[in-house]
XYZ file of C-alpha atoms in Angstrom:
371
model
C 0.932 -19.984 15.889
C -1.246 -18.514 13.135
C 0.023 -14.959 13.362
C -2.382 -13.504 10.805
C -5.408 -14.703 12.776
C -3.875 -13.571 16.056
C -3.158 -10.120 14.604
C -6.619 -9.760 13.041
C -8.243 -10.755 16.329
C -6.038 -8.286 18.213
C -7.179 -5.448 15.925
C -10.833 -6.391 16.386
C -10.588 -6.686 20.152
C -8.357 -3.739 21.007
C -10.773 -0.854 20.360
C -13.991 -2.386 19.045
C -16.227 0.646 19.565
C -14.007 2.909 17.475
C -13.814 0.461 14.597
C -17.301 -1.031 14.594
C -19.542 1.860 15.622
C -17.734 4.682 13.860
C -16.203 3.061 10.794
C -12.612 3.456 11.910
C -13.325 6.608 13.863
C -15.459 8.197 11.201
C -12.736 9.176 8.748
C -12.504 8.059 5.118
C -8.753 7.518 5.376
C -6.586 5.285 3.187
C -4.731 3.636 6.067
C -7.821 1.758 7.224
C -8.180 0.324 3.741
C -4.721 -1.211 4.154
C -5.925 -2.955 7.325
C -9.192 -4.120 5.780
C -7.403 -5.622 2.763
C -5.514 -7.709 5.305
C -8.831 -8.803 6.773
C -10.035 -9.780 3.307
C -7.044 -12.085 2.911
C -7.556 -13.638 6.369
C -11.257 -14.172 5.625
C -10.488 -15.920 2.331
C -7.927 -18.185 3.982
C -9.909 -19.114 7.081
C -13.462 -18.931 5.769
C -14.468 -17.322 9.069
C -17.365 -14.977 8.376
C -16.518 -12.644 11.251
C -13.653 -11.197 9.236
C -15.913 -10.404 6.287
C -18.484 -8.881 8.658
C -15.753 -6.712 10.133
C -14.972 -5.321 6.682
C -18.658 -4.805 5.919
C -19.457 -3.115 9.215
C -16.618 -0.648 8.843
C -17.365 0.163 5.217
C -21.116 0.444 5.784
C -20.510 3.389 8.105
C -19.358 5.341 5.037
C -21.389 3.966 2.115
C -24.908 5.383 1.696
C -27.638 3.572 -0.225
C -27.182 5.937 -3.185
C -23.439 5.217 -3.297
C -22.394 8.515 -1.723
C -19.406 8.187 0.597
C -19.418 9.972 3.947
C -16.440 12.338 4.272
C -15.363 11.968 0.634
C -15.163 14.918 -1.784
C -14.313 14.146 -5.383
C -13.170 17.712 -6.063
C -10.145 17.219 -3.789
C -8.716 14.836 -6.403
C -6.732 13.056 -3.729
C -5.459 9.688 -4.972
C -5.267 8.460 -1.347
C -9.070 8.573 -1.166
C -9.359 5.829 -3.786
C -7.668 3.170 -1.636
C -10.605 2.149 0.569
C -12.619 1.565 -2.593
C -10.715 -1.683 -3.131
C -13.026 -3.290 -0.553
C -16.128 -2.404 -2.574
C -15.554 -5.202 -5.083
C -15.668 -8.050 -2.579
C -18.615 -6.446 -0.795
C -20.553 -6.154 -4.054
C -19.668 -9.694 -5.118
C -20.689 -11.221 -1.793
C -23.859 -9.200 -1.125
C -25.073 -7.985 -4.519
C -25.962 -4.650 -2.901
C -25.963 -1.907 -5.547
C -24.678 0.736 -3.148
C -21.211 -0.793 -3.352
C -21.136 -0.630 -7.147
C -22.423 2.954 -7.058
C -19.678 3.918 -4.615
C -17.095 2.268 -6.872
C -18.549 4.205 -9.817
C -18.126 7.425 -7.862
C -14.463 6.712 -7.130
C -13.865 5.717 -10.741
C -15.352 9.042 -11.812
C -12.575 10.701 -9.824
C -9.957 8.720 -11.738
C -11.584 9.637 -15.056
C -11.265 13.324 -14.195
C -8.109 13.138 -12.088
C -5.375 15.580 -13.199
C -2.310 14.025 -14.839
C 1.238 14.832 -15.848
C 2.000 15.492 -19.512
C 2.778 11.751 -19.934
C -0.492 10.619 -18.360
C 0.530 9.738 -14.790
C -1.930 10.706 -12.061
C -1.016 13.648 -9.851
C -0.820 12.701 -6.196
C -3.379 15.327 -5.201
C -4.942 18.490 -6.565
C -2.964 20.405 -3.928
C 0.251 18.671 -5.087
C 0.187 19.581 -8.788
C 2.355 17.763 -11.340
C 3.716 15.485 -8.604
C 3.964 11.685 -8.815
C 4.564 9.941 -5.483
C 5.294 6.233 -5.117
C 2.476 6.063 -2.559
C -0.085 7.008 -5.196
C 0.547 3.907 -7.301
C -0.694 1.766 -4.414
C -3.645 4.005 -3.639
C -5.125 4.201 -7.098
C -3.814 1.653 -9.574
C -5.095 -1.700 -8.207
C -8.567 -0.155 -7.777
C -8.378 1.177 -11.335
C -7.453 -2.275 -12.647
C -10.150 -4.129 -10.721
C -12.818 -1.617 -11.714
C -11.895 -1.974 -15.386
C -12.088 -5.758 -15.259
C -15.217 -5.909 -13.094
C -17.362 -3.197 -14.650
C -15.734 -1.966 -17.880
C -14.587 -5.065 -19.822
C -10.927 -4.233 -19.232
C -10.981 -1.255 -21.574
C -8.133 0.799 -20.087
C -5.556 -1.793 -19.072
C -2.829 -0.098 -21.104
C -3.386 3.058 -19.045
C -2.752 1.051 -15.882
C 0.574 -0.200 -17.263
C 1.361 3.399 -18.260
C 1.129 4.521 -14.613
C 3.954 2.143 -13.743
C 6.049 2.891 -16.812
C 5.992 6.662 -16.313
C 6.622 6.471 -12.577
C 9.450 3.943 -12.921
C 11.109 5.920 -15.687
C 11.236 9.088 -13.608
C 11.719 7.744 -10.072
C 14.351 5.053 -10.631
C 17.912 5.642 -9.476
C 20.006 3.641 -11.938
C 22.968 3.378 -9.575
C 21.163 1.692 -6.670
C 18.052 0.276 -8.351
C 15.990 2.045 -5.669
C 13.119 4.455 -6.277
C 12.950 8.013 -4.996
C 9.859 9.010 -3.005
C 8.505 11.564 -5.484
C 9.012 13.494 -8.707
C 7.860 16.993 -9.610
C 7.385 17.331 -13.365
C 7.660 21.127 -13.170
C 10.783 20.993 -10.949
C 9.537 23.886 -8.821
C 8.805 22.313 -5.434
C 11.218 23.259 -2.620
C 11.978 19.559 -2.053
C 12.654 18.845 -5.745
C 16.055 18.744 -7.411
C 16.085 21.663 -9.845
C 17.544 19.533 -12.648
C 15.724 16.209 -12.196
C 12.606 17.143 -10.209
C 13.326 14.265 -7.825
C 13.047 14.257 -4.066
C 16.308 13.679 -2.226
C 15.914 10.317 -0.471
C 14.753 6.731 -0.645
C 11.989 6.375 1.930
C 11.357 2.751 2.898
C 7.572 2.851 3.047
C 7.201 4.654 -0.277
C 9.137 1.868 -1.990
C 6.930 -0.570 -0.094
C 3.791 1.088 -1.445
C 5.175 0.706 -4.961
C 5.997 -2.978 -4.494
C 2.516 -3.680 -3.102
C 0.995 -1.785 -6.028
C 2.902 -4.067 -8.392
C 1.877 -7.385 -6.805
C -1.717 -6.273 -6.228
C -2.057 -5.156 -9.835
C -0.388 -8.327 -11.124
C -2.942 -10.368 -9.185
C -5.771 -8.538 -10.965
C -4.496 -8.289 -14.543
C -5.050 -11.238 -16.893
C -1.807 -13.027 -17.715
C -2.153 -12.116 -21.399
C -2.336 -8.366 -20.719
C 0.112 -6.603 -23.070
C 3.242 -5.444 -21.244
C 2.239 -7.219 -18.024
C 5.745 -8.666 -18.006
C 7.080 -5.145 -17.500
C 5.477 -5.178 -14.050
C 7.055 -8.562 -13.296
C 10.480 -7.280 -14.337
C 10.395 -4.132 -12.222
C 9.033 -6.064 -9.246
C 12.007 -8.418 -9.330
C 14.551 -5.669 -10.021
C 13.280 -3.517 -7.168
C 13.158 -6.419 -4.709
C 16.726 -7.396 -5.591
C 17.817 -3.807 -5.000
C 16.013 -3.764 -1.648
C 17.650 -6.992 -0.473
C 21.096 -5.448 -0.880
C 20.144 -2.813 1.731
C 18.712 -5.255 4.263
C 20.032 -5.308 7.811
C 21.825 -8.633 7.722
C 21.500 -9.401 11.427
C 17.743 -8.806 11.773
C 16.526 -9.513 8.238
C 14.489 -6.296 8.091
C 14.961 -2.795 6.707
C 15.592 0.838 7.608
C 13.385 3.910 7.502
C 15.738 5.588 4.994
C 16.677 2.627 2.868
C 20.260 3.267 1.820
C 21.564 5.170 4.862
C 22.108 2.033 6.920
C 24.883 3.396 9.105
C 23.696 7.002 9.449
C 23.020 8.362 12.909
C 19.323 8.310 13.770
C 18.198 5.801 11.169
C 16.146 2.911 12.535
C 14.664 -0.434 11.535
C 11.076 0.284 10.488
C 8.087 -2.057 10.633
C 5.788 -0.856 7.865
C 8.313 -0.929 5.025
C 9.728 -4.253 6.204
C 6.211 -5.725 6.287
C 5.503 -4.462 2.783
C 8.649 -6.056 1.383
C 7.798 -9.391 3.013
C 4.266 -9.154 1.635
C 5.518 -8.391 -1.880
C 7.929 -11.339 -1.854
C 5.308 -13.762 -0.525
C 2.631 -12.593 -2.915
C 5.063 -12.674 -5.820
C 5.789 -16.329 -5.024
C 2.070 -17.102 -4.665
C 1.326 -15.508 -8.038
C 4.262 -17.412 -9.557
C 5.916 -14.249 -10.838
C 8.853 -14.790 -8.451
C 10.791 -18.039 -8.464
C 10.108 -19.908 -5.228
C 13.508 -21.566 -5.098
C 15.237 -18.225 -5.440
C 13.128 -16.257 -2.945
C 11.871 -18.665 -0.269
C 14.897 -18.476 2.025
C 14.808 -14.691 1.880
C 11.077 -14.726 2.644
C 11.498 -16.959 5.686
C 14.366 -14.875 7.037
C 12.508 -11.576 6.661
C 9.225 -12.925 8.037
C 11.053 -14.137 11.140
C 12.720 -10.731 11.299
C 9.334 -9.030 11.486
C 8.328 -11.177 14.454
C 11.642 -10.845 16.273
C 12.275 -7.155 15.698
C 8.842 -5.531 15.886
C 6.298 -7.740 17.702
C 5.460 -7.776 21.406
C 2.429 -9.458 22.948
C 0.417 -7.606 25.584
C -0.785 -9.204 28.806
C -4.130 -9.760 27.013
C -2.295 -11.694 24.300
C -2.812 -8.988 21.703
C -0.218 -8.357 19.012
C 1.581 -5.010 19.282
C 3.546 -3.881 16.222
C 6.301 -1.471 17.199
C 8.564 0.945 15.296
C 6.338 2.282 12.524
C 6.879 5.755 11.114
C 3.601 7.568 11.737
C 3.639 9.661 8.576
C 6.025 11.095 5.993
C 5.359 13.279 2.997
C 6.704 16.178 0.982
C 5.809 19.861 0.888
C 2.405 20.965 2.091
C 1.608 23.482 4.786
C 4.348 22.156 7.073
C 6.945 22.338 4.274
C 8.302 18.830 4.613
C 11.633 19.086 2.817
C 12.488 15.436 2.083
C 15.899 15.579 3.743
C 17.318 12.660 5.703
C 16.804 14.678 8.886
C 13.141 15.101 8.028
C 12.471 11.378 7.502
C 14.011 10.377 10.814
C 12.270 13.215 12.687
C 8.689 12.030 12.191
C 7.103 10.199 15.165
C 7.733 6.456 15.519
C 4.688 4.766 17.033
C 3.149 1.442 18.046
C 0.227 -0.056 16.087
C 0.156 2.498 13.319
C -2.661 1.457 10.972
C -0.492 1.481 7.843
C 2.072 -0.692 9.581
C -0.536 -3.034 11.049
C -2.299 -3.387 7.714
C 0.907 -4.163 5.847
C 1.952 -6.576 8.613
C -1.394 -8.383 8.506
C -1.196 -8.708 4.726
C 2.389 -9.965 4.959
C 1.468 -12.605 7.548
C -1.484 -13.865 5.540
C 0.518 -14.065 2.314
C 3.417 -15.800 4.053
C 1.175 -18.381 5.683
C -0.578 -19.158 2.411
C 2.734 -19.644 0.589
C 4.099 -21.867 3.345
C 0.940 -23.968 3.369
C 1.475 -24.689 -0.334
C 4.737 -26.520 0.366
């Protein structure tokens, strides 16, 4: 069974009016960009135009002829709002329509003006000052890289590497090799350690965002980019750390990565999908050794199917056990404790989980077809 095609078709068929008529329910939200990047991969592998048209139809709801984006406000300086812009490059390349380039220009203008830490790392949001979250590397950095290489002659590639260097330096836990969810440079947030500025736990999906940011950026950067090997090194180191916290029986991973035996922790679909995607894509890009990683990839891919997937009576793919949302601070004062991370709702067919799952399936199938 071609699971990527089956999953893409399930997404298209389940609620077509919400996705096609209202551009994913009318909200410029990063999670839909995760899904649509999965569709881009399926389209490239199958050549079926309906998948490209699905991307275009959803994005066209938001993109005006002058490049303005419905529901987007640059002054929020929210790095999450950059993510959907990754689809603009393929749309511009395939159609030549200037509105897509203009929209990409608008999002790049945000990055040019986006507030940064003293070492040059992007804040997560204007309302989260001096904070670097793992999530933000996925949201902004691959777009930044592709924009530079598509429209700006690759002028700022060293700044892209800097985002990873600064974040890795501050968020790495040397003992485990895992990365903490977030870091507050000012060390003033209620969730931040007063000495280190770090949040208290290793959240599975945040590490997944970081791993996807690495492989997506590696795919974009030329192989002769200075310090590109740094990204390869931290990809492999982080994946090796993750594997040591895998649930051996199922082949997948927990919501709070290192607390395997703690009461309330659960196997979680979105982070597990992201890890599978990162391994498969790393093999495809030849930055991970196939001999070393293929058995792990096969085991974890099968784990996704066995642990999280159920088919409906219509034959649609349901992805279970995704954390709906997790963050730090804000109006609801999310405190980053273990209790907090396991208290957020666990839902079926969360868009972030589905998108990561679709990307993982497509990458896995491409790698296996190369054998």
